[in-house]
Every structure is written in C-alpha cells, then in structure tokens.
Amino acid sequence: MKQRTYLPCLEGTGRIRFNMTNDYLFRYILQKHKKVLVGLVCSLLHLKPEEIKSITIMNPINLAEEITGKEFVMDVKVLLNDHTILNLEMQVTNQHNWPERSLSYLCRSFDQLYRGQEYEEALPVHHTAFLNYTLFPEYPEFYAKYELLNIRNFYRYSSKFTLSVVSLNQIELANEEDRASGLDHWAGLFKAETWEEMKMLVKENEYLGEAAKAILEANADWLVRERCIARELAERREKTLERDIRLLKGEVNGLQGENTSLKGENTSLKGENTSLKGEVSGLQDENSSLKEQIEELQARLAERKHNSDSAAGEFKE
C-alpha cells in the first residue's frame, strides 16, 4: 500500500518570515496545536502516539495579550500522562549561561511537592533545550542527554532528573537513533528558511505536516506576526547587550592589564627607592664617620695647641 504524503504547506513559496526558532512562535504553536506537541514529544522520548494518554500545558499564555521581552521565563512546561513533567525551551542567543540557567529551570520544576507529600512522590522532570548554537564547542553533538551519574562507575543516581540539548546547528551529527525518531527532521523544520525546504521535510509524516500547516497559518495571522516581531526586537536587544558586555569586559581586561603593568612599574620604583634609601643610608654612615674623624682631629689639634702654649710659658719663665 502506498504511503500517504502530507504537503499542507503546498501553497507556501519562497522565504518563511517566522519559523519556530522564534520562541513566541514555538510556544504559540505547541500550545495551540496539540497534535504538533504530541509528535514532538514522541520524537524526543521515543514514544508511540498511543502511549500518550494525556498531555497538558502547565504554563499557558494568553495568546491575545501583548507580550514583552521580559515575560518569557521558560517556553513550555508540559505534564505528560499525569506522571512526568517536560520543559521545552527554544534558545537562539548564546548568553553563555545555559548550563546554570537550565539547571535552575530543572530544579524549580522538580521541587513540586506539597506539604505532607513524600519525597518519592516527586514527578520525573525532563528539560529539553533547542539551541541554535553549540553549547560545548569542544564536544559538538546533535542530541545530548545528561543524567546524575556516579563519576567512577557511571551508575545512575536517579532517572527523575534529566537534561537534554538539541543543537539545531549540528543536524548533520544526528545518529541512527535520532534519525529513526525523526528528531533531525523536527530540528530541520524548526529552522527551515523556505517553504520549499519545509515541504521536503514533512513528506510522509503527519505530525511534521501538521506543524508545517500551523507555521503557515501563524505567518498569515497579523496578531501572531506582531508578537513574533516583538520577540525578534527583544532578541536583538539581548544580542546588543551581549555585545556591549563583551566590549566592556574587553575594556576591563585591558584596564586590568594596564593596572598590572603600573603595579609592576610601582614595584620597580619601590625597588629603586629602596636602593636609593640604601645609598643614602650608606652616605649618612660615611658622613658620620667623617664627622667622627674631624672631631678626633680637632681634639688632637686642640691638645697640641694646649701643649704648645704650656711649653711657651715655661720658656718665658
């Protein structure tokens, strides 16, 4: 039987104005289109759609309200099958704090017990970040998963605490498991720049096809476009701020270098000063010695004069 092909964005051509690297669009589509959310979660966790009995957005946004750059703390928080919490985050700007930031999100989500609950009742939490940059350049990887492990024998401490990173700029490093789950196609869809590129990605996958359709509809919605523009402006401000911070750090490092040089010169001058003090002290010692010699000579001269005067007096008598 011939497999069905899904081309819901067939009418779209040319450049895609907003794709899902825009975190407002990312959150908007995953909140509004449950099928897209299900498809993405299945790909990330290697689940079959029928294994998902329930899926709920725990931090919904009012899609009609205006948003600002400061309102997005975390993109999407999901309760899966009433048993597991999933954090889904889109991050395109490298602020050089992602390990700490993601740990903060993960710990806050894990700390969900109410008074009277037992610790073992804490729900598993999985935090997945889609980063449009390489988190650890020395260890490039498409889909990296991190857990608490014993550093000697690698025994797992707990499976309830997991961090994952999908590097959207390292799709070519996807392994066989990543490709089998379709995660490489999801990553390609998130950052697709043309509708023609997207059409090639969504063939024969109804969940990717649904996502492409949702992106097309969102790009045609004036209100959504305005929100996406607001997020773009916020990201530009973040990049400008990051650049200014880098420049200031460079200036600070330069001033610290100058300060170190001045300290070195000061130390050298102190050394010269110490040497001069030593010379002065030596000259003072020499001066004291000369004074003593002069005093001794004056004393001897006075004694001779006294003896001479005494002899002259005796001669006169």
mmCIF file of C-alpha atoms in Angstrom:
data_model
loop_
_atom_site.group_PDB
_atom_site.id
_atom_site.type_symbol
_atom_site.label_atom_id
_atom_site.label_comp_id
_atom_site.label_asym_id
_atom_site.label_seq_id
_atom_site.Cartn_x
_atom_site.Cartn_y
_atom_site.Cartn_z
ATOM 1 C CA MET A 1 0.000 0.000 0.000
ATOM 2 C CA LYS A 2 1.419 3.381 -0.999
ATOM 3 C CA GLN A 3 2.211 5.626 1.991
ATOM 4 C CA ARG A 4 0.334 8.908 2.152
ATOM 5 C CA THR A 5 2.272 12.119 1.583
ATOM 6 C CA TYR A 6 1.454 15.234 3.604
ATOM 7 C CA LEU A 7 2.003 18.594 1.926
ATOM 8 C CA PRO A 8 -0.226 21.019 3.836
ATOM 9 C CA CYS A 9 2.041 23.998 3.077
ATOM 10 C CA LEU A 10 1.994 23.392 -0.669
ATOM 11 C CA GLU A 11 0.696 26.900 -1.353
ATOM 12 C CA GLY A 12 3.614 28.456 0.524
ATOM 13 C CA THR A 13 6.575 29.545 -1.606
ATOM 14 C CA GLY A 14 9.749 31.463 -1.015
ATOM 15 C CA ARG A 15 11.104 32.668 2.303
ATOM 16 C CA ILE A 16 9.442 31.826 5.630
ATOM 17 C CA ARG A 17 9.112 35.079 7.574
ATOM 18 C CA PHE A 18 8.900 33.442 11.027
ATOM 19 C CA ASN A 19 9.989 29.908 11.833
ATOM 20 C CA MET A 20 9.986 28.126 15.176
ATOM 21 C CA THR A 21 13.353 29.450 16.280
ATOM 22 C CA ASN A 22 11.244 32.467 17.235
ATOM 23 C CA ASP A 23 10.389 31.445 20.797
ATOM 24 C CA TYR A 24 6.972 33.139 20.708
ATOM 25 C CA LEU A 25 6.003 31.106 17.641
ATOM 26 C CA PHE A 26 7.500 27.997 19.254
ATOM 27 C CA ARG A 27 5.343 28.460 22.330
ATOM 28 C CA TYR A 28 2.267 29.575 20.374
ATOM 29 C CA ILE A 29 2.218 26.518 18.100
ATOM 30 C CA LEU A 30 2.952 23.949 20.813
ATOM 31 C CA GLN A 31 0.212 25.424 22.985
ATOM 32 C CA LYS A 32 -2.399 25.804 20.262
ATOM 33 C CA HIS A 33 -1.769 22.623 18.264
ATOM 34 C CA LYS A 34 -1.846 19.555 20.489
ATOM 35 C CA LYS A 35 -1.010 17.187 17.632
ATOM 36 C CA VAL A 36 2.239 19.041 16.965
ATOM 37 C CA LEU A 37 3.134 18.837 20.659
ATOM 38 C CA VAL A 38 2.384 15.104 20.724
ATOM 39 C CA GLY A 39 4.521 14.473 17.650
ATOM 40 C CA LEU A 40 7.480 16.401 19.073
ATOM 41 C CA VAL A 41 7.284 14.706 22.490
ATOM 42 C CA CYS A 42 7.088 11.262 20.873
ATOM 43 C CA SER A 43 10.213 12.037 18.858
ATOM 44 C CA LEU A 44 12.137 13.308 21.895
ATOM 45 C CA LEU A 45 11.170 10.470 24.244
ATOM 46 C CA HIS A 46 10.953 7.701 21.630
ATOM 47 C CA LEU A 47 7.274 7.072 22.367
ATOM 48 C CA LYS A 48 4.416 5.940 20.171
ATOM 49 C CA PRO A 49 1.450 8.328 19.909
ATOM 50 C CA GLU A 50 -0.840 5.772 21.545
ATOM 51 C CA GLU A 51 1.415 5.801 24.612
ATOM 52 C CA ILE A 52 0.434 9.397 25.286
ATOM 53 C CA LYS A 53 -2.802 9.226 27.265
ATOM 54 C CA SER A 54 -2.839 12.887 28.309
ATOM 55 C CA ILE A 55 -0.715 15.951 27.675
ATOM 56 C CA THR A 56 -1.307 19.337 29.286
ATOM 57 C CA ILE A 57 0.437 22.720 29.048
ATOM 58 C CA MET A 58 1.164 23.779 32.630
ATOM 59 C CA ASN A 59 2.192 27.379 31.844
ATOM 60 C CA PRO A 60 -0.269 28.557 29.175
ATOM 61 C CA ILE A 61 -0.076 32.104 27.863
ATOM 62 C CA ASN A 62 -2.991 34.290 26.830
ATOM 63 C CA LEU A 63 -2.344 34.352 23.105
ATOM 64 C CA ALA A 64 -4.409 37.534 22.710
ATOM 65 C CA GLU A 65 -2.385 39.582 25.191
ATOM 66 C CA GLU A 66 0.587 41.691 24.238
ATOM 67 C CA ILE A 67 3.910 40.334 25.399
ATOM 68 C CA THR A 68 7.251 41.931 26.182
ATOM 69 C CA GLY A 69 10.780 40.613 26.060
ATOM 70 C CA LYS A 70 10.866 40.046 29.825
ATOM 71 C CA GLU A 71 7.753 37.900 30.091
ATOM 72 C CA PHE A 72 9.235 34.651 28.792
ATOM 73 C CA VAL A 73 10.961 32.823 31.609
ATOM 74 C CA MET A 74 10.514 29.332 30.226
ATOM 75 C CA ASP A 75 8.795 28.456 26.959
ATOM 76 C CA VAL A 76 6.669 25.345 27.502
ATOM 77 C CA LYS A 77 6.047 23.246 30.611
ATOM 78 C CA VAL A 78 4.116 20.033 29.958
ATOM 79 C CA LEU A 79 2.517 17.412 32.185
ATOM 80 C CA LEU A 80 2.650 14.081 30.378
ATOM 81 C CA ASN A 81 0.306 11.229 31.336
ATOM 82 C CA ASP A 82 -0.180 12.874 34.746
ATOM 83 C CA HIS A 83 3.197 11.463 35.707
ATOM 84 C CA THR A 84 6.081 13.315 34.020
ATOM 85 C CA ILE A 85 6.980 16.991 33.660
ATOM 86 C CA LEU A 86 8.624 18.128 30.424
ATOM 87 C CA ASN A 87 10.282 21.508 29.966
ATOM 88 C CA LEU A 88 10.707 22.531 26.318
ATOM 89 C CA GLU A 89 12.844 25.582 25.598
ATOM 90 C CA MET A 90 13.883 27.380 22.402
ATOM 91 C CA GLN A 91 17.042 29.480 22.735
ATOM 92 C CA VAL A 92 18.767 31.136 19.778
ATOM 93 C CA THR A 93 21.032 33.632 21.580
ATOM 94 C CA ASN A 94 24.090 32.318 23.386
ATOM 95 C CA GLN A 95 24.166 34.180 26.690
ATOM 96 C CA HIS A 96 26.943 31.890 27.983
ATOM 97 C CA ASN A 97 24.897 30.804 30.989
ATOM 98 C CA TRP A 98 22.825 27.924 29.664
ATOM 99 C CA PRO A 99 24.136 25.142 31.980
ATOM 100 C CA GLU A 100 23.303 27.220 35.057
ATOM 101 C CA ARG A 101 20.037 28.533 33.629
ATOM 102 C CA SER A 102 18.765 25.103 32.584
ATOM 103 C CA LEU A 103 19.675 23.636 35.982
ATOM 104 C CA SER A 104 17.687 26.423 37.619
ATOM 105 C CA TYR A 105 14.614 25.594 35.491
ATOM 106 C CA LEU A 106 15.006 21.884 36.133
ATOM 107 C CA CYS A 107 15.401 22.243 39.906
ATOM 108 C CA ARG A 108 12.403 24.557 40.191
ATOM 109 C CA SER A 109 10.247 22.102 38.256
ATOM 110 C CA PHE A 110 11.453 19.162 40.343
ATOM 111 C CA ASP A 111 10.672 20.957 43.590
ATOM 112 C CA GLN A 112 6.922 20.458 43.154
ATOM 113 C CA LEU A 113 5.971 18.626 46.369
ATOM 114 C CA TYR A 114 3.196 19.943 48.555
ATOM 115 C CA ARG A 115 3.210 19.807 52.355
ATOM 116 C CA GLY A 116 2.644 16.251 53.524
ATOM 117 C CA GLN A 117 3.833 14.577 50.319
ATOM 118 C CA GLU A 118 6.621 12.028 50.436
ATOM 119 C CA TYR A 119 9.842 12.671 48.537
ATOM 120 C CA GLU A 120 9.363 9.584 46.383
ATOM 121 C CA GLU A 121 6.160 11.171 45.074
ATOM 122 C CA ALA A 122 8.175 13.817 43.209
ATOM 123 C CA LEU A 123 7.456 13.545 39.482
ATOM 124 C CA PRO A 124 10.263 12.911 36.978
ATOM 125 C CA VAL A 125 11.352 16.079 35.170
ATOM 126 C CA HIS A 126 12.970 16.228 31.736
ATOM 127 C CA HIS A 127 14.296 19.535 30.438
ATOM 128 C CA THR A 128 14.968 19.755 26.703
ATOM 129 C CA ALA A 129 16.548 22.805 25.107
ATOM 130 C CA PHE A 130 16.637 23.517 21.386
ATOM 131 C CA LEU A 131 19.721 25.681 20.974
ATOM 132 C CA ASN A 132 20.665 27.396 17.738
ATOM 133 C CA TYR A 133 24.321 27.263 18.743
ATOM 134 C CA THR A 134 26.776 24.666 20.040
ATOM 135 C CA LEU A 135 26.695 24.537 23.829
ATOM 136 C CA PHE A 136 30.102 22.881 24.235
ATOM 137 C CA PRO A 137 32.169 23.581 21.068
ATOM 138 C CA GLU A 138 34.830 21.099 22.176
ATOM 139 C CA TYR A 139 32.174 18.343 22.251
ATOM 140 C CA PRO A 140 29.766 19.022 19.347
ATOM 141 C CA GLU A 141 26.692 16.781 19.316
ATOM 142 C CA PHE A 142 23.208 16.919 17.808
ATOM 143 C CA TYR A 143 21.204 15.390 20.655
ATOM 144 C CA ALA A 144 22.936 15.203 24.033
ATOM 145 C CA LYS A 145 21.328 13.763 27.172
ATOM 146 C CA TYR A 146 22.610 14.281 30.699
ATOM 147 C CA GLU A 147 21.688 12.493 33.940
ATOM 148 C CA LEU A 148 23.011 12.255 37.507
ATOM 149 C CA LEU A 149 25.647 9.512 37.403
ATOM 150 C CA ASN A 150 28.384 8.151 39.628
ATOM 151 C CA ILE A 151 31.571 9.619 38.128
ATOM 152 C CA ARG A 152 33.532 6.392 38.758
ATOM 153 C CA ASN A 153 31.260 3.558 37.704
ATOM 154 C CA PHE A 154 28.564 5.613 35.870
ATOM 155 C CA TYR A 155 25.779 4.121 37.978
ATOM 156 C CA ARG A 156 22.646 6.218 37.620
ATOM 157 C CA TYR A 157 21.757 8.187 40.759
ATOM 158 C CA SER A 158 18.204 8.905 39.618
ATOM 159 C CA SER A 159 16.241 8.759 36.370
ATOM 160 C CA LYS A 160 13.904 11.518 37.556
ATOM 161 C CA PHE A 161 16.298 14.345 36.732
ATOM 162 C CA THR A 162 17.308 14.681 33.072
ATOM 163 C CA LEU A 163 18.702 17.423 30.855
ATOM 164 C CA SER A 164 18.755 17.229 27.056
ATOM 165 C CA VAL A 165 20.149 19.575 24.427
ATOM 166 C CA VAL A 166 19.249 19.557 20.731
ATOM 167 C CA SER A 167 21.776 21.608 18.747
ATOM 168 C CA LEU A 168 19.925 22.970 15.724
ATOM 169 C CA ASN A 169 23.221 23.886 14.071
ATOM 170 C CA GLN A 170 24.569 20.316 14.327
ATOM 171 C CA ILE A 171 21.834 18.372 12.498
ATOM 172 C CA GLU A 172 24.458 16.673 10.351
ATOM 173 C CA LEU A 173 25.722 14.929 13.519
ATOM 174 C CA ALA A 174 22.376 13.158 14.116
ATOM 175 C CA ASN A 175 22.948 9.440 14.717
ATOM 176 C CA GLU A 176 20.848 6.495 13.615
ATOM 177 C CA GLU A 177 18.620 6.693 16.699
ATOM 178 C CA ASP A 178 17.988 10.412 16.151
ATOM 179 C CA ARG A 179 17.050 9.833 12.526
ATOM 180 C CA ALA A 180 14.834 6.851 13.366
ATOM 181 C CA SER A 181 12.804 9.019 15.772
ATOM 182 C CA GLY A 182 12.600 11.835 13.204
ATOM 183 C CA LEU A 183 14.233 14.305 15.580
ATOM 184 C CA ASP A 184 16.574 15.545 12.844
ATOM 185 C CA HIS A 185 13.519 16.417 10.722
ATOM 186 C CA TRP A 186 11.927 18.294 13.624
ATOM 187 C CA ALA A 187 15.134 20.298 14.044
ATOM 188 C CA GLY A 188 15.214 20.995 10.309
ATOM 189 C CA LEU A 189 11.573 22.100 10.387
ATOM 190 C CA PHE A 190 12.205 24.466 13.308
ATOM 191 C CA LYS A 191 14.849 26.394 11.413
ATOM 192 C CA ALA A 192 13.668 25.929 7.820
ATOM 193 C CA GLU A 193 14.021 29.216 5.935
ATOM 194 C CA THR A 194 11.923 28.471 2.835
ATOM 195 C CA TRP A 195 8.619 26.707 2.237
ATOM 196 C CA GLU A 196 10.301 24.542 -0.386
ATOM 197 C CA GLU A 197 12.746 23.303 2.242
ATOM 198 C CA MET A 198 9.890 22.598 4.628
ATOM 199 C CA LYS A 199 7.939 20.633 2.019
ATOM 200 C CA MET A 200 10.838 18.224 1.671
ATOM 201 C CA LEU A 201 10.960 17.686 5.431
ATOM 202 C CA VAL A 202 7.266 16.993 6.083
ATOM 203 C CA LYS A 203 6.655 14.310 3.487
ATOM 204 C CA GLU A 204 5.131 11.099 4.866
ATOM 205 C CA ASN A 205 4.906 12.389 8.462
ATOM 206 C CA GLU A 206 1.522 13.683 9.554
ATOM 207 C CA TYR A 207 2.866 15.325 12.730
ATOM 208 C CA LEU A 208 5.516 17.287 10.851
ATOM 209 C CA GLY A 209 2.867 18.089 8.259
ATOM 210 C CA GLU A 210 0.592 19.427 10.981
ATOM 211 C CA ALA A 211 3.445 21.566 12.282
ATOM 212 C CA ALA A 212 4.116 22.968 8.804
ATOM 213 C CA LYS A 213 0.448 23.819 8.423
ATOM 214 C CA ALA A 214 0.451 25.533 11.824
ATOM 215 C CA ILE A 215 3.528 27.589 10.881
ATOM 216 C CA LEU A 216 1.861 28.656 7.632
ATOM 217 C CA GLU A 217 -1.318 29.710 9.437
ATOM 218 C CA ALA A 218 0.654 31.571 12.119
ATOM 219 C CA ASN A 219 2.622 33.501 9.500
ATOM 220 C CA ALA A 220 -0.682 34.597 7.984
ATOM 221 C CA ASP A 221 -2.047 35.813 11.341
ATOM 222 C CA TRP A 222 -1.414 39.554 11.860
ATOM 223 C CA LEU A 223 -1.526 39.340 15.658
ATOM 224 C CA VAL A 224 0.932 36.432 15.799
ATOM 225 C CA ARG A 225 3.287 38.249 13.452
ATOM 226 C CA GLU A 226 3.238 41.296 15.737
ATOM 227 C CA ARG A 227 4.135 39.111 18.716
ATOM 228 C CA CYS A 228 6.927 37.437 16.728
ATOM 229 C CA ILE A 229 8.320 40.844 15.753
ATOM 230 C CA ALA A 230 8.279 41.854 19.436
ATOM 231 C CA ARG A 231 10.327 38.777 20.275
ATOM 232 C CA GLU A 232 12.771 39.493 17.446
ATOM 233 C CA LEU A 233 13.286 43.004 18.792
ATOM 234 C CA ALA A 234 13.830 41.598 22.289
ATOM 235 C CA GLU A 235 16.412 39.154 20.931
ATOM 236 C CA ARG A 236 18.200 41.962 19.104
ATOM 237 C CA ARG A 237 18.344 43.934 22.317
ATOM 238 C CA GLU A 238 19.753 40.851 24.053
ATOM 239 C CA LYS A 239 22.412 40.469 21.348
ATOM 240 C CA THR A 240 23.279 44.174 21.544
ATOM 241 C CA LEU A 241 23.525 43.921 25.329
ATOM 242 C CA GLU A 242 25.693 40.802 24.999
ATOM 243 C CA ARG A 243 27.974 42.625 22.545
ATOM 244 C CA ASP A 244 28.227 45.634 24.867
ATOM 245 C CA ILE A 245 29.054 43.333 27.787
ATOM 246 C CA ARG A 246 31.797 41.676 25.729
ATOM 247 C CA LEU A 247 33.227 45.089 24.809
ATOM 248 C CA LEU A 248 33.096 46.252 28.427
ATOM 249 C CA LYS A 249 34.755 43.029 29.563
ATOM 250 C CA GLY A 250 37.469 43.655 26.983
ATOM 251 C CA GLU A 251 37.951 47.200 28.276
ATOM 252 C CA VAL A 252 38.013 45.948 31.866
ATOM 253 C CA ASN A 253 40.595 43.297 30.946
ATOM 254 C CA GLY A 254 42.640 45.975 29.187
ATOM 255 C CA LEU A 255 42.465 48.266 32.210
ATOM 256 C CA GLN A 256 43.368 45.368 34.483
ATOM 257 C CA GLY A 257 46.367 44.688 32.249
ATOM 258 C CA GLU A 258 47.389 48.341 32.461
ATOM 259 C CA ASN A 259 46.870 48.239 36.210
ATOM 260 C CA THR A 260 49.096 45.163 36.452
ATOM 261 C CA SER A 261 51.747 46.965 34.374
ATOM 262 C CA LEU A 262 51.517 50.038 36.598
ATOM 263 C CA LYS A 263 51.784 47.838 39.675
ATOM 264 C CA GLY A 264 54.912 46.313 38.153
ATOM 265 C CA GLU A 265 56.355 49.766 37.492
ATOM 266 C CA ASN A 266 55.419 50.818 41.009
ATOM 267 C CA THR A 267 57.150 47.735 42.398
ATOM 268 C CA SER A 268 60.213 48.576 40.308
ATOM 269 C CA LEU A 269 60.165 52.158 41.540
ATOM 270 C CA LYS A 270 59.815 50.898 45.094
ATOM 271 C CA GLY A 271 62.847 48.732 44.461
ATOM 272 C CA GLU A 272 64.776 51.733 43.129
ATOM 273 C CA ASN A 273 63.572 53.783 46.083
ATOM 274 C CA THR A 274 64.765 51.074 48.459
ATOM 275 C CA SER A 275 68.122 51.063 46.669
ATOM 276 C CA LEU A 276 68.360 54.863 46.904
ATOM 277 C CA LYS A 277 67.447 54.673 50.572
ATOM 278 C CA GLY A 278 70.272 52.202 50.979
ATOM 279 C CA GLU A 279 72.687 54.554 49.217
ATOM 280 C CA VAL A 280 71.515 57.493 51.323
ATOM 281 C CA SER A 281 71.923 55.390 54.438
ATOM 282 C CA GLY A 282 75.446 54.486 53.317
ATOM 283 C CA LEU A 283 76.293 58.134 52.668
ATOM 284 C CA GLN A 284 74.897 59.043 56.074
ATOM 285 C CA ASP A 285 77.135 56.392 57.637
ATOM 286 C CA GLU A 286 80.145 57.777 55.730
ATOM 287 C CA ASN A 287 79.188 61.287 56.848
ATOM 288 C CA SER A 288 79.002 60.149 60.463
ATOM 289 C CA SER A 289 82.413 58.519 60.136
ATOM 290 C CA LEU A 290 83.901 61.698 58.641
ATOM 291 C CA LYS A 291 82.384 63.737 61.446
ATOM 292 C CA GLU A 292 83.995 61.435 63.976
ATOM 293 C CA GLN A 293 87.384 61.771 62.224
ATOM 294 C CA ILE A 294 87.066 65.563 62.111
ATOM 295 C CA GLU A 295 86.162 65.691 65.793
ATOM 296 C CA GLU A 296 89.141 63.464 66.587
ATOM 297 C CA LEU A 297 91.474 65.676 64.558
ATOM 298 C CA GLN A 298 90.071 68.805 66.196
ATOM 299 C CA ALA A 299 90.612 67.213 69.601
ATOM 300 C CA ARG A 300 94.190 66.316 68.745
ATOM 301 C CA LEU A 301 94.783 69.786 67.328
ATOM 302 C CA ALA A 302 93.397 71.362 70.488
ATOM 303 C CA GLU A 303 95.623 69.103 72.601
ATOM 304 C CA ARG A 304 98.719 70.056 70.609
ATOM 305 C CA LYS A 305 97.857 73.725 70.893
ATOM 306 C CA HIS A 306 97.449 73.335 74.647
ATOM 307 C CA ASN A 307 100.793 71.550 74.935
ATOM 308 C CA SER A 308 102.422 74.214 72.778
ATOM 309 C CA ASP A 309 101.080 77.042 74.906
ATOM 310 C CA SER A 310 102.255 75.320 78.069
ATOM 311 C CA ALA A 311 105.779 74.904 76.694
ATOM 312 C CA ALA A 312 105.972 78.541 75.631
ATOM 313 C CA GLY A 313 105.037 79.695 79.147
ATOM 314 C CA GLU A 314 107.764 77.642 80.768
ATOM 315 C CA PHE A 315 110.338 79.031 78.308
ATOM 316 C CA LYS A 316 109.485 82.617 79.215
ATOM 317 C CA GLU A 317 109.999 81.921 82.908
#
